[in-house]
PDB file of C-alpha atoms in Angstrom:
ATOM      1  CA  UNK A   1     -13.251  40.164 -30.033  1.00 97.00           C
ATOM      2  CA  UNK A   2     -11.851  39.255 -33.193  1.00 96.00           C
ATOM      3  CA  UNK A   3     -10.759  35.846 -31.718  1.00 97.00           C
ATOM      4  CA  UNK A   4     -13.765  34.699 -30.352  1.00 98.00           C
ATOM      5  CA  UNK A   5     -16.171  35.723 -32.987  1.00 98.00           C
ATOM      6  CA  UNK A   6     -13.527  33.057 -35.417  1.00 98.00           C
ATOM      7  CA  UNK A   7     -14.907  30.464 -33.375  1.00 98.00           C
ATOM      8  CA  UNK A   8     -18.383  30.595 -34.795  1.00 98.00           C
ATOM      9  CA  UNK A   9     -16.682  30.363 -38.342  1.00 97.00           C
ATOM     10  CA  UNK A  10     -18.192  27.009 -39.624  1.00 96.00           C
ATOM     11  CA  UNK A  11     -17.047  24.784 -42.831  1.00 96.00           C
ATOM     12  CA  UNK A  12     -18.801  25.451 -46.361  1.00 97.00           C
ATOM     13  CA  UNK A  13     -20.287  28.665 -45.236  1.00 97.00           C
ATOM     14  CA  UNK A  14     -21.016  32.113 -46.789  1.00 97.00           C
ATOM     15  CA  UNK A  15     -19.536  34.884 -44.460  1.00 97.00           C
ATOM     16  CA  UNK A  16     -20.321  38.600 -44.125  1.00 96.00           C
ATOM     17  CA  UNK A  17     -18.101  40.317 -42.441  1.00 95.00           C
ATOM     18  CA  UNK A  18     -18.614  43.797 -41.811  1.00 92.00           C
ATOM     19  CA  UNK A  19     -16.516  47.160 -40.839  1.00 88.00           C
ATOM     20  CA  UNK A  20     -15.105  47.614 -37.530  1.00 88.00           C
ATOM     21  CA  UNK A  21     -14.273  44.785 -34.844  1.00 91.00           C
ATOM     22  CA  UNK A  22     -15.333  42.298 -37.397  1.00 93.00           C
ATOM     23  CA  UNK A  23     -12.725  42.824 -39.739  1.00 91.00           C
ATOM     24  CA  UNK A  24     -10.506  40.801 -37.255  1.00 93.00           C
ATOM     25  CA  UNK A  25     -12.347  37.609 -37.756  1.00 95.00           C
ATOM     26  CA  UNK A  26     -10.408  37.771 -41.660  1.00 93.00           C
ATOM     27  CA  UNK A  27      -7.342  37.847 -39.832  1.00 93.00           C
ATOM     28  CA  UNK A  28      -7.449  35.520 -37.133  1.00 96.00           C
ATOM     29  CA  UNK A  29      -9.240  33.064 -39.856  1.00 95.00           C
ATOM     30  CA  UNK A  30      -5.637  33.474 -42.029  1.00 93.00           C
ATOM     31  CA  UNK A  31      -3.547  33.133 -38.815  1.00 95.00           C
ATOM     32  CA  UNK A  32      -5.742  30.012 -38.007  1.00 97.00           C
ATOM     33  CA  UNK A  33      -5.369  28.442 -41.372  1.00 95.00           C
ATOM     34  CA  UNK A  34      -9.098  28.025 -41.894  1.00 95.00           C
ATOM     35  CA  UNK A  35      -9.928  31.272 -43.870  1.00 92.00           C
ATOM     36  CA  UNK A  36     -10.327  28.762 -47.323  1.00 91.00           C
ATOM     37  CA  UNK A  37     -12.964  26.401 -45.273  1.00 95.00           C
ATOM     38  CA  UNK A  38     -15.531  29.141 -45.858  1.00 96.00           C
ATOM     39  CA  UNK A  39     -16.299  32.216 -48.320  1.00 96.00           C
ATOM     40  CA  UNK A  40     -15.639  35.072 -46.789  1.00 95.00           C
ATOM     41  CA  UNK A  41     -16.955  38.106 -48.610  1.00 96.00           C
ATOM     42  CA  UNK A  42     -17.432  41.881 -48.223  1.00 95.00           C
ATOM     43  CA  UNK A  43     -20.350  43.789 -49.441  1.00 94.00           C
ATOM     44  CA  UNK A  44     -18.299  45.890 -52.201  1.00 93.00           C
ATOM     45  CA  UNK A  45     -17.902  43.181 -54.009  1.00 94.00           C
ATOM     46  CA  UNK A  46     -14.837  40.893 -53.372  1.00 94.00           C
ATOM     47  CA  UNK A  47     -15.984  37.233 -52.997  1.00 95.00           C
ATOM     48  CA  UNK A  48     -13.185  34.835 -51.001  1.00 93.00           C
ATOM     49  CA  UNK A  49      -9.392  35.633 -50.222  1.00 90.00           C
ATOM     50  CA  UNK A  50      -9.130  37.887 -47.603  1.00 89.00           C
ATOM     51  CA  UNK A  51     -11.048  40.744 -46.951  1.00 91.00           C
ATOM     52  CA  UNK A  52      -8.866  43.665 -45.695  1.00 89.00           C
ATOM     53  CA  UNK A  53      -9.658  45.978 -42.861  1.00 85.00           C
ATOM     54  CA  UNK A  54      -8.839  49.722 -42.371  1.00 84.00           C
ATOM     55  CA  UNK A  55      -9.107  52.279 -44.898  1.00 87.00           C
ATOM     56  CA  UNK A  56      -8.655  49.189 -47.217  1.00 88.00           C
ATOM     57  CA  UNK A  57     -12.094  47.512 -46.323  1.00 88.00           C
ATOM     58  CA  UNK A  58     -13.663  47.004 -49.513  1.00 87.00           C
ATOM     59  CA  UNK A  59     -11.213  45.161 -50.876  1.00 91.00           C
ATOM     60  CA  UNK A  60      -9.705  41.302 -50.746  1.00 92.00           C
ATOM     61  CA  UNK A  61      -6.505  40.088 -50.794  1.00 90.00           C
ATOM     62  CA  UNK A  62      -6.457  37.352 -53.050  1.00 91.00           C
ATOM     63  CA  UNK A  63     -10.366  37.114 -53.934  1.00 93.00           C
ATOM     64  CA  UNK A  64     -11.602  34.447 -56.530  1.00 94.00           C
ATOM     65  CA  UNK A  65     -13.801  36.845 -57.924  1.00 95.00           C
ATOM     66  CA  UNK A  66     -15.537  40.392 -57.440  1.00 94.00           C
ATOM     67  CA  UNK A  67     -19.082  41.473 -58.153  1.00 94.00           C
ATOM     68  CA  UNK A  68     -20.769  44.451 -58.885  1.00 96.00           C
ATOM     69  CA  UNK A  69     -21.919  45.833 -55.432  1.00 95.00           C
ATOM     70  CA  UNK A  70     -25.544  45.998 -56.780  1.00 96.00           C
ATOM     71  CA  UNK A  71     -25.162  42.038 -57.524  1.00 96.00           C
ATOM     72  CA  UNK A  72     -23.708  41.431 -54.476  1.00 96.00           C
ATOM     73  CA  UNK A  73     -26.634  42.974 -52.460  1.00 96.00           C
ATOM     74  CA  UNK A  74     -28.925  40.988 -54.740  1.00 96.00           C
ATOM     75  CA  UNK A  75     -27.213  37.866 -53.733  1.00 96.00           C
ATOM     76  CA  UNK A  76     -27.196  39.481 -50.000  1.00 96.00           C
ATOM     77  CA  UNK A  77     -31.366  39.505 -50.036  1.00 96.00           C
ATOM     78  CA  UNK A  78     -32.057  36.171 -51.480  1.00 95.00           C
ATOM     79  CA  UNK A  79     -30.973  35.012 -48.522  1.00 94.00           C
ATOM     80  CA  UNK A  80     -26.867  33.942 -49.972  1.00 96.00           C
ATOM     81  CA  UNK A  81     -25.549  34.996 -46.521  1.00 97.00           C
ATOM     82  CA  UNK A  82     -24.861  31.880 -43.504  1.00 98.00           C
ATOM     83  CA  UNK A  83     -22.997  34.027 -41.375  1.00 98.00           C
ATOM     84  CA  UNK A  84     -23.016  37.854 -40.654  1.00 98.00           C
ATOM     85  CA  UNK A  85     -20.695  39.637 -38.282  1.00 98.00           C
ATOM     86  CA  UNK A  86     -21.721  42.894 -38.220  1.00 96.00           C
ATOM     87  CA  UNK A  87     -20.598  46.338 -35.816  1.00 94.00           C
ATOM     88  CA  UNK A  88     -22.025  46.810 -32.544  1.00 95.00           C
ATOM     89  CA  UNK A  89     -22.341  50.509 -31.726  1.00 95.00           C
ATOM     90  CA  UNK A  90     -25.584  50.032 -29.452  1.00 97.00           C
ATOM     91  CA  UNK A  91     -27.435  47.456 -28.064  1.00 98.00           C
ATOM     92  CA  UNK A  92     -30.752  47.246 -25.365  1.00 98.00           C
ATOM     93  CA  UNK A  93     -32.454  44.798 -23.661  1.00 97.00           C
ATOM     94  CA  UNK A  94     -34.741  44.045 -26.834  1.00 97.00           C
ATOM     95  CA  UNK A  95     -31.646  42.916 -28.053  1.00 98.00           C
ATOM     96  CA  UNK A  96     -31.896  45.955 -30.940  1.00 98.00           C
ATOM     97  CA  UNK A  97     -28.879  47.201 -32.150  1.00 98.00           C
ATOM     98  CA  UNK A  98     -28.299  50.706 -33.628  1.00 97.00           C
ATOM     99  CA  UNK A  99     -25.402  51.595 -35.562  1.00 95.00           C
ATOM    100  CA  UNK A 100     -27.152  54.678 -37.723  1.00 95.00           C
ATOM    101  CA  UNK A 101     -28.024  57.891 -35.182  1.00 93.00           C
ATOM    102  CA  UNK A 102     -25.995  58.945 -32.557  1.00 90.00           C
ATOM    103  CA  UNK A 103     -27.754  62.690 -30.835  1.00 87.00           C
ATOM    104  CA  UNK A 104     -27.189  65.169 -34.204  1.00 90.00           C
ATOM    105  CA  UNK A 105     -24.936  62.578 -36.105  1.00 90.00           C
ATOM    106  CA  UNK A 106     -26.484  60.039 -38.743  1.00 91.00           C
ATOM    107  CA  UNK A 107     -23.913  57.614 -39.779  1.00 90.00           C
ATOM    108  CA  UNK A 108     -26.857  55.976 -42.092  1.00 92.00           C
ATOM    109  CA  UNK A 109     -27.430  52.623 -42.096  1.00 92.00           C
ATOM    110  CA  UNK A 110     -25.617  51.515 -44.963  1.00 90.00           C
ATOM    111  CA  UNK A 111     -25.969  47.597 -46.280  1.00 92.00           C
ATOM    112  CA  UNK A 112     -26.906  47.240 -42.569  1.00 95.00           C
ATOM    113  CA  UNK A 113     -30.168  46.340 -42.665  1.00 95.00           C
ATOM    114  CA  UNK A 114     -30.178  44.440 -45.862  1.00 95.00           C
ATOM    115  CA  UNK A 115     -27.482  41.704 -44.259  1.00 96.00           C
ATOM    116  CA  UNK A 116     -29.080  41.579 -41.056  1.00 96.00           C
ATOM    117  CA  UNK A 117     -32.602  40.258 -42.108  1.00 94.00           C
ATOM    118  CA  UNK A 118     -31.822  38.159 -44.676  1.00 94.00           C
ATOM    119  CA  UNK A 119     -28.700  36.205 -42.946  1.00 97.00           C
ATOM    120  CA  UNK A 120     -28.968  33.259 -41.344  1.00 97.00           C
ATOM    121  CA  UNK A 121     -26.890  33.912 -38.665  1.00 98.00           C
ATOM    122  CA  UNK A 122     -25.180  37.452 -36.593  1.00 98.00           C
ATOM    123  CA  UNK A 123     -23.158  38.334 -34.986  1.00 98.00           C
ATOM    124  CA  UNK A 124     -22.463  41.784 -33.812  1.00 98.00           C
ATOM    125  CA  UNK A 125     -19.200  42.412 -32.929  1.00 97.00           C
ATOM    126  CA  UNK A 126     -17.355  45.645 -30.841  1.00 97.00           C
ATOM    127  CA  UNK A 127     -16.263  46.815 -27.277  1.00 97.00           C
ATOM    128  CA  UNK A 128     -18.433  46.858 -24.012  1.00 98.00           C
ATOM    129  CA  UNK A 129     -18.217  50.399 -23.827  1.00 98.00           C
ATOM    130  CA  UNK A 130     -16.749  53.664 -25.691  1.00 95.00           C
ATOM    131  CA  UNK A 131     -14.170  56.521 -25.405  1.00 94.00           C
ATOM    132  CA  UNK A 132     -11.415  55.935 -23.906  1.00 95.00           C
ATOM    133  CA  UNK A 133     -11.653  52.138 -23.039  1.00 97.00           C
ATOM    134  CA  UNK A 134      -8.260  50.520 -22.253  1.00 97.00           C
ATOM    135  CA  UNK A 135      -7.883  46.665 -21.352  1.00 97.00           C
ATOM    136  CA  UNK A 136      -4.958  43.856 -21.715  1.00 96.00           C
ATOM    137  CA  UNK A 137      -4.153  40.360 -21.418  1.00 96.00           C
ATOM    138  CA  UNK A 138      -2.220  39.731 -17.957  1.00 95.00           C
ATOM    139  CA  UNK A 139      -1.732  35.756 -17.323  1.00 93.00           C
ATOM    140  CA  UNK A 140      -4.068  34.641 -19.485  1.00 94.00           C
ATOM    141  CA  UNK A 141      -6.589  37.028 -17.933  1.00 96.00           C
ATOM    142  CA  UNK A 142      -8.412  40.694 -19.418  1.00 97.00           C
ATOM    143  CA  UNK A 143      -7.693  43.650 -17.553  1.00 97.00           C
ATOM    144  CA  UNK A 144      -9.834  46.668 -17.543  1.00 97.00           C
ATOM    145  CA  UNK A 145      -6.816  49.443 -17.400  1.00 97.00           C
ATOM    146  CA  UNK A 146      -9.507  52.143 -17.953  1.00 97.00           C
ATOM    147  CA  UNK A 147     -12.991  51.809 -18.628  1.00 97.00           C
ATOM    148  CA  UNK A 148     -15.016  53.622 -21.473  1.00 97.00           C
ATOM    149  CA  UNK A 149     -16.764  56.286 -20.853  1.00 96.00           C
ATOM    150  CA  UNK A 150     -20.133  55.788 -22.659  1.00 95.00           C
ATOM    151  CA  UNK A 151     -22.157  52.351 -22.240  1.00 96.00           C
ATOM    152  CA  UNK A 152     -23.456  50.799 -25.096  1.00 97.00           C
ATOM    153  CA  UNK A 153     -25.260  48.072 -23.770  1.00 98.00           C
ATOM    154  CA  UNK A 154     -28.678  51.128 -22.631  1.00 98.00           C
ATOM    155  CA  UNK A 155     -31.760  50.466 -22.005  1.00 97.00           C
ATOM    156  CA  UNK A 156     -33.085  51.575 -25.874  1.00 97.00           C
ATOM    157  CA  UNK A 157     -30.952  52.218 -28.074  1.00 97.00           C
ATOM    158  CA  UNK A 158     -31.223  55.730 -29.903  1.00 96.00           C
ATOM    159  CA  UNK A 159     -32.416  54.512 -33.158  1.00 96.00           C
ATOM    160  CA  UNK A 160     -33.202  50.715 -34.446  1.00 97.00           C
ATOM    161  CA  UNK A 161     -31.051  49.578 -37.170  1.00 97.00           C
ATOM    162  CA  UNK A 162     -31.759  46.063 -36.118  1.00 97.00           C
ATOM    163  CA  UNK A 163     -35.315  44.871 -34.951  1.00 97.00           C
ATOM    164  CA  UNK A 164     -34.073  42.222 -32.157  1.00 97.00           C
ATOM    165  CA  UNK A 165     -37.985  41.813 -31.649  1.00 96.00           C
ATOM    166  CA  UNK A 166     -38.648  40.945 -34.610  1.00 96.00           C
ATOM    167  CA  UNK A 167     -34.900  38.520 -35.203  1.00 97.00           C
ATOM    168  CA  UNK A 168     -36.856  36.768 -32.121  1.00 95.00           C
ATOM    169  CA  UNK A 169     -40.106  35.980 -33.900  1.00 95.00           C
ATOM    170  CA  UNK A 170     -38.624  34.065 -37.108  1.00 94.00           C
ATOM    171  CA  UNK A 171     -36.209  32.536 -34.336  1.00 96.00           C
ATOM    172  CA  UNK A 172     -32.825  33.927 -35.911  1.00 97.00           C
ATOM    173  CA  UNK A 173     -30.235  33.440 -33.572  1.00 98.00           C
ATOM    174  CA  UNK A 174     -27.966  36.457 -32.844  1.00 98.00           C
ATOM    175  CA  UNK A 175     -25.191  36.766 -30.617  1.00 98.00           C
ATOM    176  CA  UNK A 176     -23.785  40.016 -29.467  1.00 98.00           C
ATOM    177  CA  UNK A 177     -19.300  39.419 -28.643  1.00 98.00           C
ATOM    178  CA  UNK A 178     -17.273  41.796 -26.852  1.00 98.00           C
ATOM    179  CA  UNK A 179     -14.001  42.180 -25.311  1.00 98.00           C
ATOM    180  CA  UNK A 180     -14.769  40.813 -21.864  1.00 98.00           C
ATOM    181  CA  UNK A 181     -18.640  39.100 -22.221  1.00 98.00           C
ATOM    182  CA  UNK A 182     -20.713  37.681 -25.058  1.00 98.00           C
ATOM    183  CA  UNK A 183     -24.763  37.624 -25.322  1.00 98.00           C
ATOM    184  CA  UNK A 184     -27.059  35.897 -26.922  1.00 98.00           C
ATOM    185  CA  UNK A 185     -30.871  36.863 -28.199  1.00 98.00           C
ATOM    186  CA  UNK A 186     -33.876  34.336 -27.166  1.00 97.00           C
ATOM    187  CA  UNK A 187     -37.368  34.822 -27.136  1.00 95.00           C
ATOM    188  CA  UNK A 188     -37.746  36.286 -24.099  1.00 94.00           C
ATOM    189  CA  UNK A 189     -34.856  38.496 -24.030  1.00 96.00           C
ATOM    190  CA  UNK A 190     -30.635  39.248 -23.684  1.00 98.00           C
ATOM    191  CA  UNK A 191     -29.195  36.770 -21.876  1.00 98.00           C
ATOM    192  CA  UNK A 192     -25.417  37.361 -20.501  1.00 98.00           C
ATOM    193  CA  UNK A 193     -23.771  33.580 -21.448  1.00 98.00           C
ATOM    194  CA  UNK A 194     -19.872  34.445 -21.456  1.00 98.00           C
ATOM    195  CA  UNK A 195     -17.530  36.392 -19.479  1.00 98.00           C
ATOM    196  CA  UNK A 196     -13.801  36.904 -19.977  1.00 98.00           C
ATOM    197  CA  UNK A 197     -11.343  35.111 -17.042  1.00 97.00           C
ATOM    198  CA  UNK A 198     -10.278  38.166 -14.656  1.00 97.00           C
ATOM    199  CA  UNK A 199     -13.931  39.661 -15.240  1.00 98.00           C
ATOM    200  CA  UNK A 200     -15.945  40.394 -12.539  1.00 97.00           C
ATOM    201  CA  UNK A 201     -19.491  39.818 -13.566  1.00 97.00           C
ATOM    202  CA  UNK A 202     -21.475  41.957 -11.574  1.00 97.00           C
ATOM    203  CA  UNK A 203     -18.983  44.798 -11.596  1.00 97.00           C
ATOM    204  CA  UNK A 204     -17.291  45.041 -14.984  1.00 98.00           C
ATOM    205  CA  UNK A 205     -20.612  43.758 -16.581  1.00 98.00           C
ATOM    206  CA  UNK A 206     -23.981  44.544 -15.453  1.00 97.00           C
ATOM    207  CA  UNK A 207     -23.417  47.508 -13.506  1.00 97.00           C
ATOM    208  CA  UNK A 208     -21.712  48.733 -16.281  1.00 97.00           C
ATOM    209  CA  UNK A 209     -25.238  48.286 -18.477  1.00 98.00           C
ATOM    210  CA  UNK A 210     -28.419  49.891 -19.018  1.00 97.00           C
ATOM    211  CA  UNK A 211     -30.298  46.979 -17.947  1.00 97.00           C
ATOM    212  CA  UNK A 212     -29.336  43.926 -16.311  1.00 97.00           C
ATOM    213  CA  UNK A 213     -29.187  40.761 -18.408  1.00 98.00           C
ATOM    214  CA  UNK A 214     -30.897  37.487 -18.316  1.00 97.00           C
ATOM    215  CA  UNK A 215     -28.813  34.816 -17.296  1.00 97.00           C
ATOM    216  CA  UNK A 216     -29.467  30.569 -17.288  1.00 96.00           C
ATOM    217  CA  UNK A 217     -27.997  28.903 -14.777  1.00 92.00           C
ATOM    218  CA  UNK A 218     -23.978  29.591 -14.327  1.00 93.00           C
ATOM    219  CA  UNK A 219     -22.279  32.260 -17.048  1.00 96.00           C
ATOM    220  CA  UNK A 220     -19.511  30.420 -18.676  1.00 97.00           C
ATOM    221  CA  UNK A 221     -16.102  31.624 -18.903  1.00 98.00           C
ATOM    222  CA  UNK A 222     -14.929  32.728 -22.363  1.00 98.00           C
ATOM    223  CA  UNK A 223     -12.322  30.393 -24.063  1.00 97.00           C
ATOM    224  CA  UNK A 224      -8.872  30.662 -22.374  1.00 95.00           C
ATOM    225  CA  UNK A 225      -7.055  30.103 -25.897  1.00 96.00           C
ATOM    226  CA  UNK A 226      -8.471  33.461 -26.935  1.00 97.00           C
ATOM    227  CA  UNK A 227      -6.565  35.393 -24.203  1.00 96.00           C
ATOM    228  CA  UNK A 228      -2.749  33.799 -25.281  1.00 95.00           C
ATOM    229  CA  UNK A 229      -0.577  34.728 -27.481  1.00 92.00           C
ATOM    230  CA  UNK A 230       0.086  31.433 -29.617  1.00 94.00           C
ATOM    231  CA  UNK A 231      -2.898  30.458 -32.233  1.00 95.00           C
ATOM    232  CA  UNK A 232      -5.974  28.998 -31.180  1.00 97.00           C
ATOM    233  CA  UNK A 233      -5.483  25.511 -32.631  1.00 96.00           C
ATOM    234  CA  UNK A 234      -8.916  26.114 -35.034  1.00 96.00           C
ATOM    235  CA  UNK A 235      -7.937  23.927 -37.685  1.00 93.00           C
ATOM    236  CA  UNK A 236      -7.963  21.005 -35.864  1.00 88.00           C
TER     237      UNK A 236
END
């Protein structure tokens, strides 16, 4: 997830990255040797170097400077954000992601909400489904070992953290990456675009959803760098 979610990294940019899955795209941006072309930055604070994941997300190895979290936020609404790669908990066919209520437990929505509407691009970033999901990379190829229990890809999501009706009307493109597809938000609706090599689309995908996807012509298949061991080449 991590790997392919690097590849939307773009030159002189200001990057979000959020908790979760996206704390990979910090470290496959240092393996890659590209993690000075843009500013990565966190929302506690830490502005470039390398934001850290774990229980140490918050913090930056190596950061050229840190702001007060209020001043980063205020930077944050202005609009200082290019690129935003955010958690995906749950996702629907509206293309609304919630990441805030699950039944009786309310995460909160944190920063959430704040980065989402006011960056220029997202990204949300996690696995196709939850508890107990188990894949790995066979020949270049992702294997479902054991699939997760609980879909997040429904129908509607529990509670909307992210209006993907109204990231449609001001024409905000918004990609949703996973382990084994990647979708992307248009006007009219989700559309499936990517699926990992060794996938089976109908199968591993959309029977696997809430709701079946759009999809344009042929769905491509996901980069094959992404699924070896040796870097991706990004740099070049």
């Amino acid at each position: 997830i991590g790997r392919r979610a690097a590849m939307e990294l773009t030159e002189n940019t200001v990057v979000n990255l959020g908790i979760g899955a996206p704390e990979y795209v910090s470290a496959v941006a240092n393996e890659e040797g590209i993690g000075d072309y843009m500013t990565l930055t966190v929302e506690a604070g830490p502005i470039g170097g390398i934001p850290m994941g774990g229980t140490q997300f918050g913090g930056s190895r190596n950061a050229d400077c840190y702001f007060d979290q209020n001043v980063m936020f205020d930077f944050y609404d202005g609009g200082g954000i290019d690129l935003a790669f955010l958690g995906l908990a749950q996702a629907d066919e509206s293309g609304n992601v919630n990441v805030s209520k699950f039944g009786p437990r309310i995460a909160g929505c944190g920063g959430f909400i704040d980065i989402t509407q006011n960056a220029k691009k997202v990204f949300f970033c996690g696995t196709f489904t939850a508890g107990g999901l188990k894949t790995k990379v066979e020949d270049g190829k992702l294997v479902i070992v054991n699939e997760g229990k609980e879909a997040k890809f429904l129908k509607q999501v529990e509670q909307i953290t992210f209006s993907g009706k109204y990231a449609a009307s001001k024409s905000q493109p918004v990609m949703y990456i996973t382990e084994r597809a990647v979708f992307e938000l248009r006007k009219d609706g989700v559309y499936l675009t990517e699926v990992a090599p060794g996938i089976d689309v109908k199968t591993q995908v959309i029977d696997v959803m809430g709701f079946e996807p759009k999809i344009d012509g042929t769905v491509k298949t996901m980069d094959e760098r992404i699924f070896r061991d040796e870097i991706m080449g990004l740099k070049k």
